PDB file of C-alpha atoms in Angstrom:
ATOM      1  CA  UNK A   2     -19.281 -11.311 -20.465  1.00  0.00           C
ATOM      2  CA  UNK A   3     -16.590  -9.977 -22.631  1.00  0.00           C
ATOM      3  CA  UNK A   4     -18.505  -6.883 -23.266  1.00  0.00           C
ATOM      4  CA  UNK A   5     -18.119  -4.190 -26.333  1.00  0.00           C
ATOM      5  CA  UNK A   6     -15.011  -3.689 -28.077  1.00  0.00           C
ATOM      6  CA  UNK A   7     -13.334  -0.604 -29.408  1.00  0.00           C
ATOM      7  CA  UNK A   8     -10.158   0.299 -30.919  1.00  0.00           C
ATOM      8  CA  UNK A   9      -8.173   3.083 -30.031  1.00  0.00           C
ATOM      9  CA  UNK A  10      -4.917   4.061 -31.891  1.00  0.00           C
ATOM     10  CA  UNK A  11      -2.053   4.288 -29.932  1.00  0.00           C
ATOM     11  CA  UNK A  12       0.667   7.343 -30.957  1.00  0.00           C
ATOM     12  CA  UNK A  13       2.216   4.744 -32.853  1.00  0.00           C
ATOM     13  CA  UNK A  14      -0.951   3.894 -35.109  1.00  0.00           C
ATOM     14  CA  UNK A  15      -0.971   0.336 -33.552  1.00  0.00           C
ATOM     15  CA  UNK A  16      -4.905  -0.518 -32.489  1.00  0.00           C
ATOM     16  CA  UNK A  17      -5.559  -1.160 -28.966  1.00  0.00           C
ATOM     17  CA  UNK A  18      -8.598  -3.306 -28.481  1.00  0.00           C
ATOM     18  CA  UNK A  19     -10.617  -1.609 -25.092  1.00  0.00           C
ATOM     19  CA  UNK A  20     -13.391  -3.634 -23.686  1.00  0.00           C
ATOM     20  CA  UNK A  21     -16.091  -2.118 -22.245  1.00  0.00           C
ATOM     21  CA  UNK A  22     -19.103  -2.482 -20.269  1.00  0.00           C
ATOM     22  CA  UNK A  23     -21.732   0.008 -19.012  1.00  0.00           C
ATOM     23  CA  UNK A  24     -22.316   3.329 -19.368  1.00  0.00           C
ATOM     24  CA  UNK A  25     -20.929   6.677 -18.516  1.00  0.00           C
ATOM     25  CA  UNK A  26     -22.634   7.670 -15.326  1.00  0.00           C
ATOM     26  CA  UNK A  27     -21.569  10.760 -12.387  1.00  0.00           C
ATOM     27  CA  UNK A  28     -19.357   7.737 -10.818  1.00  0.00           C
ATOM     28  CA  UNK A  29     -16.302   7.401 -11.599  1.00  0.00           C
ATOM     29  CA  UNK A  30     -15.370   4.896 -14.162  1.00  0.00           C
ATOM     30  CA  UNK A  31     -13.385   1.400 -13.684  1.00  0.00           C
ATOM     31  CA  UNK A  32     -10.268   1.413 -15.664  1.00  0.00           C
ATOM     32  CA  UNK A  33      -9.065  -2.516 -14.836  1.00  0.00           C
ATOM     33  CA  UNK A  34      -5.336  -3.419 -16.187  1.00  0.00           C
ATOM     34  CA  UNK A  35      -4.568  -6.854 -16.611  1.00  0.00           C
ATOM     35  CA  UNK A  36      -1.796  -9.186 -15.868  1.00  0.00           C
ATOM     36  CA  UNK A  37       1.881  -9.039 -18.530  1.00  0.00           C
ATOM     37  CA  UNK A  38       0.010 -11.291 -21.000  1.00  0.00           C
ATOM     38  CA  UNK A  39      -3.706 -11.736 -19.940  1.00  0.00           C
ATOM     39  CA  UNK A  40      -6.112  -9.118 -21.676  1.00  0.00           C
ATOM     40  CA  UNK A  41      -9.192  -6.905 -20.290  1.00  0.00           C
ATOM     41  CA  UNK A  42     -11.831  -9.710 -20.743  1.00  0.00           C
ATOM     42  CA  UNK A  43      -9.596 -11.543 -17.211  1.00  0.00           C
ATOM     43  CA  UNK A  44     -12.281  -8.180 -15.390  1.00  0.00           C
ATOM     44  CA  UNK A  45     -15.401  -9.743 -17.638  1.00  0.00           C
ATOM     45  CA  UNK A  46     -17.564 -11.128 -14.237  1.00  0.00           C
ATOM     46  CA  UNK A  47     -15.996  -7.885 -11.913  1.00  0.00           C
ATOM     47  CA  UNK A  48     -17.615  -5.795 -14.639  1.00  0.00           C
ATOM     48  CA  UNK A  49     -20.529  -7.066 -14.924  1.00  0.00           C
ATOM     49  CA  UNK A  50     -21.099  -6.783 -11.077  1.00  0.00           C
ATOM     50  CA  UNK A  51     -20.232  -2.981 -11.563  1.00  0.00           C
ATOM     51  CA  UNK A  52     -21.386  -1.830 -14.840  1.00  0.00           C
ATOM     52  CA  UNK A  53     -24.688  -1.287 -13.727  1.00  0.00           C
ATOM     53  CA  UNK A  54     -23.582   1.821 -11.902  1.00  0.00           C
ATOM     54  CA  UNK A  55     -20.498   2.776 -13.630  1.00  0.00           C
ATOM     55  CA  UNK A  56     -18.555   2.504 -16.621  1.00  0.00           C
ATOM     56  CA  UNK A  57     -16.041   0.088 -17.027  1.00  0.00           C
ATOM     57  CA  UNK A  58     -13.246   0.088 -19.277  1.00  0.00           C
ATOM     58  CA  UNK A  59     -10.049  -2.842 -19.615  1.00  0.00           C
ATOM     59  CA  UNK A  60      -7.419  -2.653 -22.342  1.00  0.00           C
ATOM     60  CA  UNK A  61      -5.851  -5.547 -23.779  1.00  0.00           C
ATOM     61  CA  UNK A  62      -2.098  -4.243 -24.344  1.00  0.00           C
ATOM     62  CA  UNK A  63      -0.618  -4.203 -27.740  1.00  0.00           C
ATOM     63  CA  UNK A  64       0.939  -7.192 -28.137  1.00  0.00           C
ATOM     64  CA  UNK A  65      -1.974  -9.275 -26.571  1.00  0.00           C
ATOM     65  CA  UNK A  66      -5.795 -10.603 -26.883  1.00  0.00           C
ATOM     66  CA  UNK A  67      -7.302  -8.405 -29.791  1.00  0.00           C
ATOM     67  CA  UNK A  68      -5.249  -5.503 -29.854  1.00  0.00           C
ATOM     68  CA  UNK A  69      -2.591  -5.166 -32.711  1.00  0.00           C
ATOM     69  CA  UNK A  70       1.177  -7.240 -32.607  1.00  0.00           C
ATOM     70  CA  UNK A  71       4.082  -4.905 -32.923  1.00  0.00           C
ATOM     71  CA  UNK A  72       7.021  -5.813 -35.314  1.00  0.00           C
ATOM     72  CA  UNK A  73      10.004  -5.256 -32.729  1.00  0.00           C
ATOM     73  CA  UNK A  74       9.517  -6.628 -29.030  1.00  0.00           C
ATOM     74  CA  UNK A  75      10.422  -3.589 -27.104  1.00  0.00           C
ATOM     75  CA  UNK A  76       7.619  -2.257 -28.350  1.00  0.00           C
ATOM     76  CA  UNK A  77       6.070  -4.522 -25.505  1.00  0.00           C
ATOM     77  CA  UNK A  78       7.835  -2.850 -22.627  1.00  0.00           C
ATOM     78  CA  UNK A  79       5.817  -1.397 -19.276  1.00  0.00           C
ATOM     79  CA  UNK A  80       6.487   2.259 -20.185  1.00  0.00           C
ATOM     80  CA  UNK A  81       5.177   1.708 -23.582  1.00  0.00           C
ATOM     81  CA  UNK A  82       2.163  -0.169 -21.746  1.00  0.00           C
ATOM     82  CA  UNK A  83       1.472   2.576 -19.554  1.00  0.00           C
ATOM     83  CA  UNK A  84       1.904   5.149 -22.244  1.00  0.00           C
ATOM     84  CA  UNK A  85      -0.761   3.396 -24.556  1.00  0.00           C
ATOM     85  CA  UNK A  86      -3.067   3.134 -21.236  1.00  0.00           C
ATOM     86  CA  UNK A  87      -2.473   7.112 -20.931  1.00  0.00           C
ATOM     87  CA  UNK A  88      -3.999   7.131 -24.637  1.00  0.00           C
ATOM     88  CA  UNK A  89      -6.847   5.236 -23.662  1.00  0.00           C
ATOM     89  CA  UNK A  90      -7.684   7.540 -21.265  1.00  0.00           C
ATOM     90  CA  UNK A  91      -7.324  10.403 -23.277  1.00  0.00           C
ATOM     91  CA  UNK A  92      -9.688   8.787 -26.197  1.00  0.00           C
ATOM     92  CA  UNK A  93     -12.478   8.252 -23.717  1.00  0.00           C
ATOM     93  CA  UNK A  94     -12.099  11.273 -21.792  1.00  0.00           C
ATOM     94  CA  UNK A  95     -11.650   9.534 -18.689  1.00  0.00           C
ATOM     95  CA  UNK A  96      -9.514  12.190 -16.572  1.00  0.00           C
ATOM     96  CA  UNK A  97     -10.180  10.381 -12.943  1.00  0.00           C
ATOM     97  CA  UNK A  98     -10.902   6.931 -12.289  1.00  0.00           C
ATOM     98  CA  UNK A  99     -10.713   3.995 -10.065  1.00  0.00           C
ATOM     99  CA  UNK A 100      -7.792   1.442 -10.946  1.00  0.00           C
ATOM    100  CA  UNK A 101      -8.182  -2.293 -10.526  1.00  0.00           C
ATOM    101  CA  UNK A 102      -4.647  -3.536 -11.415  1.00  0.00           C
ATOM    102  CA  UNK A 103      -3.594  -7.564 -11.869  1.00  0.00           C
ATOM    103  CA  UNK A 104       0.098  -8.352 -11.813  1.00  0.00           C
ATOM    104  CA  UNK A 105       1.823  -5.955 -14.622  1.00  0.00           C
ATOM    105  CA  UNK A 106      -1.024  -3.971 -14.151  1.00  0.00           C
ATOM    106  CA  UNK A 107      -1.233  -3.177 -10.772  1.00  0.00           C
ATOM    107  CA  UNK A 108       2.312  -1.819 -11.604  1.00  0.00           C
ATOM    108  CA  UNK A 109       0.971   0.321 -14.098  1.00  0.00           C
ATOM    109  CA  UNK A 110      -1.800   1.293 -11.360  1.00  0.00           C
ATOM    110  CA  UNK A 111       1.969   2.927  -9.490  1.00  0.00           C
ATOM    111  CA  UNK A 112       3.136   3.962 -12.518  1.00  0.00           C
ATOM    112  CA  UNK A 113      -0.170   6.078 -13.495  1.00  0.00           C
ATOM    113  CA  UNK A 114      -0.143   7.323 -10.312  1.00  0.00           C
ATOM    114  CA  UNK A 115       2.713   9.123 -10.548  1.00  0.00           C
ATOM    115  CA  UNK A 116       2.744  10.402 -13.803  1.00  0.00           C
ATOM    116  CA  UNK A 117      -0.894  11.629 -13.357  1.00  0.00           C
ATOM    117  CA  UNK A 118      -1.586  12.097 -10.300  1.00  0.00           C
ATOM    118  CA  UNK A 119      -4.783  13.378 -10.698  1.00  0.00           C
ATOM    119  CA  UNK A 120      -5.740  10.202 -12.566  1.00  0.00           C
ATOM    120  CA  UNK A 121      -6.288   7.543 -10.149  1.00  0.00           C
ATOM    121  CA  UNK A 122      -8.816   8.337  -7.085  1.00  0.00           C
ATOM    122  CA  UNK A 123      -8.378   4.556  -5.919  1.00  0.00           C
ATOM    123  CA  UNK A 124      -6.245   1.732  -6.503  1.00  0.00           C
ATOM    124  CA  UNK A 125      -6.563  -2.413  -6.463  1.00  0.00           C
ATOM    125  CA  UNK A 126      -3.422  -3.705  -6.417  1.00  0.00           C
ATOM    126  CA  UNK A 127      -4.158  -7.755  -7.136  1.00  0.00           C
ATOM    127  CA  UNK A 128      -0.974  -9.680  -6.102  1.00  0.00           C
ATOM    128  CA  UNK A 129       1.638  -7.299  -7.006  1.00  0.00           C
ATOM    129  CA  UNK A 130       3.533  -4.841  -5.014  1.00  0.00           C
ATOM    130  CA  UNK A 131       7.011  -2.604  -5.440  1.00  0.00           C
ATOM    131  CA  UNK A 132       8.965  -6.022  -5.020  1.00  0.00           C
ATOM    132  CA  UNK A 133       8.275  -9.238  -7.406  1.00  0.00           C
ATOM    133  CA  UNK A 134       9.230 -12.364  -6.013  1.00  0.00           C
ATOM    134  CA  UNK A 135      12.547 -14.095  -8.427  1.00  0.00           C
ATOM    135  CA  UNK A 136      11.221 -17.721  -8.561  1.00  0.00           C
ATOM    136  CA  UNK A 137       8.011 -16.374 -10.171  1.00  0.00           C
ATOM    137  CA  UNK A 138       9.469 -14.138 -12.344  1.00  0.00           C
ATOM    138  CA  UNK A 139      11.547 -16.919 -13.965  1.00  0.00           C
ATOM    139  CA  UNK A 140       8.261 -19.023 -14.349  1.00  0.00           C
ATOM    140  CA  UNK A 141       6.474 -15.801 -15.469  1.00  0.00           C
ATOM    141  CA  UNK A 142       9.817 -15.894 -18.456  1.00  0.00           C
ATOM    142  CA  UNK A 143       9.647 -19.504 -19.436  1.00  0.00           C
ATOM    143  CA  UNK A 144       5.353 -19.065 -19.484  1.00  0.00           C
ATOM    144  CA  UNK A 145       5.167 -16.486 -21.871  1.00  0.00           C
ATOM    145  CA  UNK A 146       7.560 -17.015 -24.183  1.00  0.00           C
ATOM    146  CA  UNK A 147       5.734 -20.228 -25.438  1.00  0.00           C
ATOM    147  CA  UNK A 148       2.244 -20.776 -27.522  1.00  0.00           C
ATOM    148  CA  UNK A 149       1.372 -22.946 -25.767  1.00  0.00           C
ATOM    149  CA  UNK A 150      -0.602 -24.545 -28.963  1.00  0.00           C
ATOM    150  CA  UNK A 151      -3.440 -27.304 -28.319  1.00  0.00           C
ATOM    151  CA  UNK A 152      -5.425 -29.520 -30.440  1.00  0.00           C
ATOM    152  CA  UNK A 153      -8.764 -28.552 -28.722  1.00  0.00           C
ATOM    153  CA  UNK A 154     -10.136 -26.015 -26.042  1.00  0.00           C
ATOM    154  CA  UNK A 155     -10.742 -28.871 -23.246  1.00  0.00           C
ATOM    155  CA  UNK A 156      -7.021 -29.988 -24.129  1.00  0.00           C
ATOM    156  CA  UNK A 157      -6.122 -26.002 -23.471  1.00  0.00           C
ATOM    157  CA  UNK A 158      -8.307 -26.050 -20.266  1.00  0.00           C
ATOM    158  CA  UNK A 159      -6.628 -29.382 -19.015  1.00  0.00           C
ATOM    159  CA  UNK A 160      -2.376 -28.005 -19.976  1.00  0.00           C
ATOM    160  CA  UNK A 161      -3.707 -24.686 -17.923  1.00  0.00           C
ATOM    161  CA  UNK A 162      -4.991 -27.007 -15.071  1.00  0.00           C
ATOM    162  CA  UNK A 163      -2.269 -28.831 -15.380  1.00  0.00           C
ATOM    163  CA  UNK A 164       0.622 -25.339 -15.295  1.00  0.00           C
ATOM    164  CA  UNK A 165      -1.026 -23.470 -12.777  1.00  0.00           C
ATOM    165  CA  UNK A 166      -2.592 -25.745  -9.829  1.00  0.00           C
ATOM    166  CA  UNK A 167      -2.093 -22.623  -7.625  1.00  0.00           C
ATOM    167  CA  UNK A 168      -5.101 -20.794  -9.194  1.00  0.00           C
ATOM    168  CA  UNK A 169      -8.602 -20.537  -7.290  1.00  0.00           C
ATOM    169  CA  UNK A 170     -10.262 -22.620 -10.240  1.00  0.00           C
ATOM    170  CA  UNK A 171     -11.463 -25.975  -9.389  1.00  0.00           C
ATOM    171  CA  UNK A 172     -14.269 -27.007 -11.701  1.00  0.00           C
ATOM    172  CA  UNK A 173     -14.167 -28.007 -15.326  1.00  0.00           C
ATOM    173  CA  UNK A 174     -16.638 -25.292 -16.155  1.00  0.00           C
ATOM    174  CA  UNK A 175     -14.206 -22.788 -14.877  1.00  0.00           C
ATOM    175  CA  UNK A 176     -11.480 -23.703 -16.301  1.00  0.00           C
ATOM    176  CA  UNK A 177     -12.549 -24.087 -19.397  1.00  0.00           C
ATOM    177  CA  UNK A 178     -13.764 -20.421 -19.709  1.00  0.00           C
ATOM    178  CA  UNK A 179     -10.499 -19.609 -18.532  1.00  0.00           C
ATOM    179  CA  UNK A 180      -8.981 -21.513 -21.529  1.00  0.00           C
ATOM    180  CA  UNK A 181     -11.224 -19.224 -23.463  1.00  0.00           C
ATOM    181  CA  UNK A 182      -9.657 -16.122 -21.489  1.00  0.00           C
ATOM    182  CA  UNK A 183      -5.884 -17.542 -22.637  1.00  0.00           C
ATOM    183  CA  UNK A 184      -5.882 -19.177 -25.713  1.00  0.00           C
ATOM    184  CA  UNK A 185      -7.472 -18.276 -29.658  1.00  0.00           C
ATOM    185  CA  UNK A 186      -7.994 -20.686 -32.345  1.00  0.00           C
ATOM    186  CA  UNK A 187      -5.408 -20.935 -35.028  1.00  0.00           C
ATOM    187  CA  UNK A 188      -6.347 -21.092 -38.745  1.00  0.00           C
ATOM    188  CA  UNK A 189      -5.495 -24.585 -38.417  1.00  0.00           C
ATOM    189  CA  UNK A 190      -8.393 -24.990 -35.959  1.00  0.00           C
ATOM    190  CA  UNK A 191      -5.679 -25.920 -33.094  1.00  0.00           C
ATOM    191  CA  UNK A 192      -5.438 -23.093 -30.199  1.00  0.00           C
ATOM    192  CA  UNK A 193      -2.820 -21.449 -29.133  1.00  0.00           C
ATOM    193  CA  UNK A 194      -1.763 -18.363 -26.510  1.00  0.00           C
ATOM    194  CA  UNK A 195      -3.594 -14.754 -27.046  1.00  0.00           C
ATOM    195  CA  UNK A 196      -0.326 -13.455 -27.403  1.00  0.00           C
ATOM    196  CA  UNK A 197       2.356 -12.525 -28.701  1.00  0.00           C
ATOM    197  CA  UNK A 198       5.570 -14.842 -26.894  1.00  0.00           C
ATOM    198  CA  UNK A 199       8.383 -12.239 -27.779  1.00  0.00           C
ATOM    199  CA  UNK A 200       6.862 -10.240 -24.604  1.00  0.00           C
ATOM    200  CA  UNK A 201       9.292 -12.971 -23.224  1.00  0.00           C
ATOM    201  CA  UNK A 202      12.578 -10.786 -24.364  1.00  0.00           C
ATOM    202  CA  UNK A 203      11.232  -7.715 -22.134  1.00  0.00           C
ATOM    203  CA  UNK A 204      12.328  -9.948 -19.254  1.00  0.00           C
ATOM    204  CA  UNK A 205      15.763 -11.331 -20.561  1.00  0.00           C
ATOM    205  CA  UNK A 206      18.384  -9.597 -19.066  1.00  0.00           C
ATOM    206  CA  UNK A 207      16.296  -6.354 -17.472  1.00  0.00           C
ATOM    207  CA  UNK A 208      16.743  -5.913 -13.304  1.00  0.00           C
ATOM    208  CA  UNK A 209      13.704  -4.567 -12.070  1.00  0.00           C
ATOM    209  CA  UNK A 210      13.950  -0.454 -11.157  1.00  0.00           C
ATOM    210  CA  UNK A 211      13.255   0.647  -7.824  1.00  0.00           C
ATOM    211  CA  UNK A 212       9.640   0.702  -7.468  1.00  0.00           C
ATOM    212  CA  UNK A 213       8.696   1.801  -4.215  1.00  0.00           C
ATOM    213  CA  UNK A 214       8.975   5.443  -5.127  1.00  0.00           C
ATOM    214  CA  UNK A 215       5.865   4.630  -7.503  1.00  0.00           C
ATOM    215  CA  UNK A 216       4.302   2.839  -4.483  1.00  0.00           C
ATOM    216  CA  UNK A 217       4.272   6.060  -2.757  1.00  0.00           C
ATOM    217  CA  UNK A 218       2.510   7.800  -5.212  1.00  0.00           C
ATOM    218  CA  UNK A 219      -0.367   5.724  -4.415  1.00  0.00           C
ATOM    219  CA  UNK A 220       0.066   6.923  -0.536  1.00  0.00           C
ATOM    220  CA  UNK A 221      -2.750  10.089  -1.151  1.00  0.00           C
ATOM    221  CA  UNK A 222      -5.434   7.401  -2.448  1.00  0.00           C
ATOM    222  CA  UNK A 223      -7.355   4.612  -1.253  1.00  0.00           C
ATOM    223  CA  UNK A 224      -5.362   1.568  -1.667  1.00  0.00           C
ATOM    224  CA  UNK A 225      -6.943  -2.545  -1.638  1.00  0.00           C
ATOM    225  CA  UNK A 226      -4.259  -5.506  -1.778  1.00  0.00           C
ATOM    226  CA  UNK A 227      -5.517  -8.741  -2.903  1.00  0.00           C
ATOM    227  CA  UNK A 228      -2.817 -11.525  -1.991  1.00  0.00           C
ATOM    228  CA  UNK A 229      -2.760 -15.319  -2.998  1.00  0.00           C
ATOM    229  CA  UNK A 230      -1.582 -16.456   0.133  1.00  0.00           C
ATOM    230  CA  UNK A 231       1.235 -18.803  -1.833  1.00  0.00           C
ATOM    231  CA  UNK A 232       1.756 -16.540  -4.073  1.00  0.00           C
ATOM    232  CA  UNK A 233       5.590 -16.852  -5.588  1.00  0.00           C
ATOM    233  CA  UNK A 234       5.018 -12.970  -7.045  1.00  0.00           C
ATOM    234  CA  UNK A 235       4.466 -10.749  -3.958  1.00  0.00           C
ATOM    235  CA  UNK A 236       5.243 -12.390  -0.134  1.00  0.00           C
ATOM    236  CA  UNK A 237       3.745 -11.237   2.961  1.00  0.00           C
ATOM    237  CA  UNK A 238       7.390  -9.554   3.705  1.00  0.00           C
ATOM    238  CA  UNK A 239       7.156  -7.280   0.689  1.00  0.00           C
ATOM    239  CA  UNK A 240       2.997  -6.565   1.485  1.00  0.00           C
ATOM    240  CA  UNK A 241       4.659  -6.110   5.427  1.00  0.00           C
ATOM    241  CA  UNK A 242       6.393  -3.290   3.961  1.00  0.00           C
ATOM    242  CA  UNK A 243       3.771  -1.790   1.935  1.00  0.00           C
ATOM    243  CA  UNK A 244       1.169  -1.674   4.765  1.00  0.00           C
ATOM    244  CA  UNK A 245       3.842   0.110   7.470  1.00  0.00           C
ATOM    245  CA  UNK A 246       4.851   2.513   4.170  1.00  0.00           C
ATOM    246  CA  UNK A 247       0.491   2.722   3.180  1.00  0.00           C
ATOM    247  CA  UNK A 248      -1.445   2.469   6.668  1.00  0.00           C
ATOM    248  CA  UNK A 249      -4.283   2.828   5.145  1.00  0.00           C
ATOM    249  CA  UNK A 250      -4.168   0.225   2.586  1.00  0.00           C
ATOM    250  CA  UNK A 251      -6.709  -2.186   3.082  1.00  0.00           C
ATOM    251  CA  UNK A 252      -5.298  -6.183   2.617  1.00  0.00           C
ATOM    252  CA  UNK A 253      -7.478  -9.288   1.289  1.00  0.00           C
ATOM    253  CA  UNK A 254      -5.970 -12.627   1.151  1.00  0.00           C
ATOM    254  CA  UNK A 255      -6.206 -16.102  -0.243  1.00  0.00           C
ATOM    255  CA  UNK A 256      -5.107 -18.593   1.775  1.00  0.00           C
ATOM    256  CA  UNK A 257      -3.993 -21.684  -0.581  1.00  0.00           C
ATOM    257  CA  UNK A 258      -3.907 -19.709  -3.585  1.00  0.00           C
ATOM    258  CA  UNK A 259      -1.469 -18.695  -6.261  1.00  0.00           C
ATOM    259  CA  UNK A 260      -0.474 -15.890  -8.124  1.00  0.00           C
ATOM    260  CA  UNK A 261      -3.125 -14.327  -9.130  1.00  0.00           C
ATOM    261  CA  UNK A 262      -6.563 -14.017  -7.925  1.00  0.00           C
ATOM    262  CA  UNK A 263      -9.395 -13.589  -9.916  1.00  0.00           C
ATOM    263  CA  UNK A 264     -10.951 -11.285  -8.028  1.00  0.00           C
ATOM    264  CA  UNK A 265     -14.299 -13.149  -8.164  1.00  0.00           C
ATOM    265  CA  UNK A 266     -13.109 -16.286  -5.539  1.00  0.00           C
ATOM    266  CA  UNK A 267     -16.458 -15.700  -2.826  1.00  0.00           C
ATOM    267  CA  UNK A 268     -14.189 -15.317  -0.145  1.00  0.00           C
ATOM    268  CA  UNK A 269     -13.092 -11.913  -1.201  1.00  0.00           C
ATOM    269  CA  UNK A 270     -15.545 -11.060  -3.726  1.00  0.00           C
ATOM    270  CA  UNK A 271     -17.896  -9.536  -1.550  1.00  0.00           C
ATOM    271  CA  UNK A 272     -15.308  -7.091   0.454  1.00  0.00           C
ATOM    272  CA  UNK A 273     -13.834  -5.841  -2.719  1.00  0.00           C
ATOM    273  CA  UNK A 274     -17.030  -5.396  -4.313  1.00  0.00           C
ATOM    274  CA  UNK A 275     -18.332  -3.101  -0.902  1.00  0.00           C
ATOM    275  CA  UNK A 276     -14.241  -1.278  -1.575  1.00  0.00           C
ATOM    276  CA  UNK A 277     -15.180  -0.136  -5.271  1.00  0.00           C
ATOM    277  CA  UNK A 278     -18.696   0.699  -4.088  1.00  0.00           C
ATOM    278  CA  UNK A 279     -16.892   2.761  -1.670  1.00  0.00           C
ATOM    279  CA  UNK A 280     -15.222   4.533  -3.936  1.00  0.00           C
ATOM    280  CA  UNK A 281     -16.930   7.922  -5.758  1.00  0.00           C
TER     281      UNK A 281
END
């Protein structure tokens, strides 16, 4: 499920990891951007659903999964993110595609969108919008900057189960791969987070800009929002706003669940596997 890997250096020389799945085909390819410190294998079962008829392509970020760890934490800041995701891109000639963003990345979906706006010809914005709610953020702070570390993966599986009751997971089976999604074995054989915690400090002390203007970008495109209907990270007020600012933007929602969706709950599965069939 987690597909092939490739590196791609980033202007810096670090190595991003790029997971992909499929072939190139006269559709336009899937370029999925995952949550602040989840990596491209979080897209594994939405690729495999679409990589039959198009190529699909998910970066882990430097800092996370298998891609490199940089020596100085602002090296782990969204505009270096979306610069590196600009590299991809460019090192697999991918000058259009459609953009399923999670979290960080569905800010990165805005962001791309208006520094290339030729780029993305859709967007997927999975329970993030120009607003991010405070209480989550703080949890989102104190989350990442620990390892989190484990003795086993069913012990990683149960502290996950344990952190985030919110999410859509409800079997052992599922949260166990998820485990597997979040954590890597140590040399010591214990497991700990798939990344790196000093992506913490890009939070400490940092308002958030004024993102609607890169909302708006996305106003020329096809637009999805996927919503956990508790989510702590983007409230119906703020989505409110996007849909009288985005009429067209289509809306999904998860009643009972947290921030973020997995995008392969059966409830919404099906309609936002018929929206990126929809799309060229």
């Amino acid at each position: 499920m987690s597909g092939s890997v490739r590196r791609i250096p980033a202007a810096d020389g670090l190595g991003i990891a790029v997971r992909i799945w499929g072939e190139r085909t006269a559709r336009t390819p899937l370029l999925c951007l995952a949550g602040m410190v989840r990596t491209g294998g979080d897209f594994g079962r939405v690729a495999l659903r679409h990589a039959g008829r198009r190529l699909v392509v998910a970066p882990d970020y430097i800092g996370r999964g298998l891609s490199e760890r940089a020596r100085d934490w602002r090296r782990y800041r969204a505009e270096r993110s979306l610069a590196d995701v600009l590299d991809v891109c460019a090192a697999l000639h991918i000058p259009r595609a459609v953009v399923l963003g999670t979290s960080l990345g569905g800010l990165l979906a805005m962001g791309l969108a208006a520094a290339r706006p030729g780029l993305v010809v859709a967007a997927m914005l999975n329970d993030i919008g120009p607003e991010v709610g405070g209480s989550g953020l703080a949890f989102v702070r104190g989350f990442v900057g620990g390892r989190h570390t484990q003795p086993d993966l069913d012990h990683a599986a149960g502290f996950l189960r344990q952190t985030l009751p919110w999410l859509s997971l409800s079997t052992p089976e599922e949260w166990r791969e998820f485990a597997a999604l979040t954590f890597a074995r140590d040399p010591d054989g214990r497991w700990s987070a798939h990344w790196d915690p000093a992506i913490a400090r890009t939070l400490d002390g940092r308002s958030l800009p004024d993102l609607w203007p890169l909302f708006d970008a996305l106003a020329r495109v096809p637009v999805l929002l996927v919503r956990g209907g508790i989510s702590d990270i983007l409230s119906s007020e703020t989505a409110a706003r996007m849909r009288a600012r985005c009429p067209d933007m289509t809306e999904l929602v998860l009643p009972g669940v947290g921030h973020a969706p997995t995008l392969s709950e059966p409830e919404i599965a099906p309609a936002l596997d018929a929206w990126i069939e929809a799309q060229p």
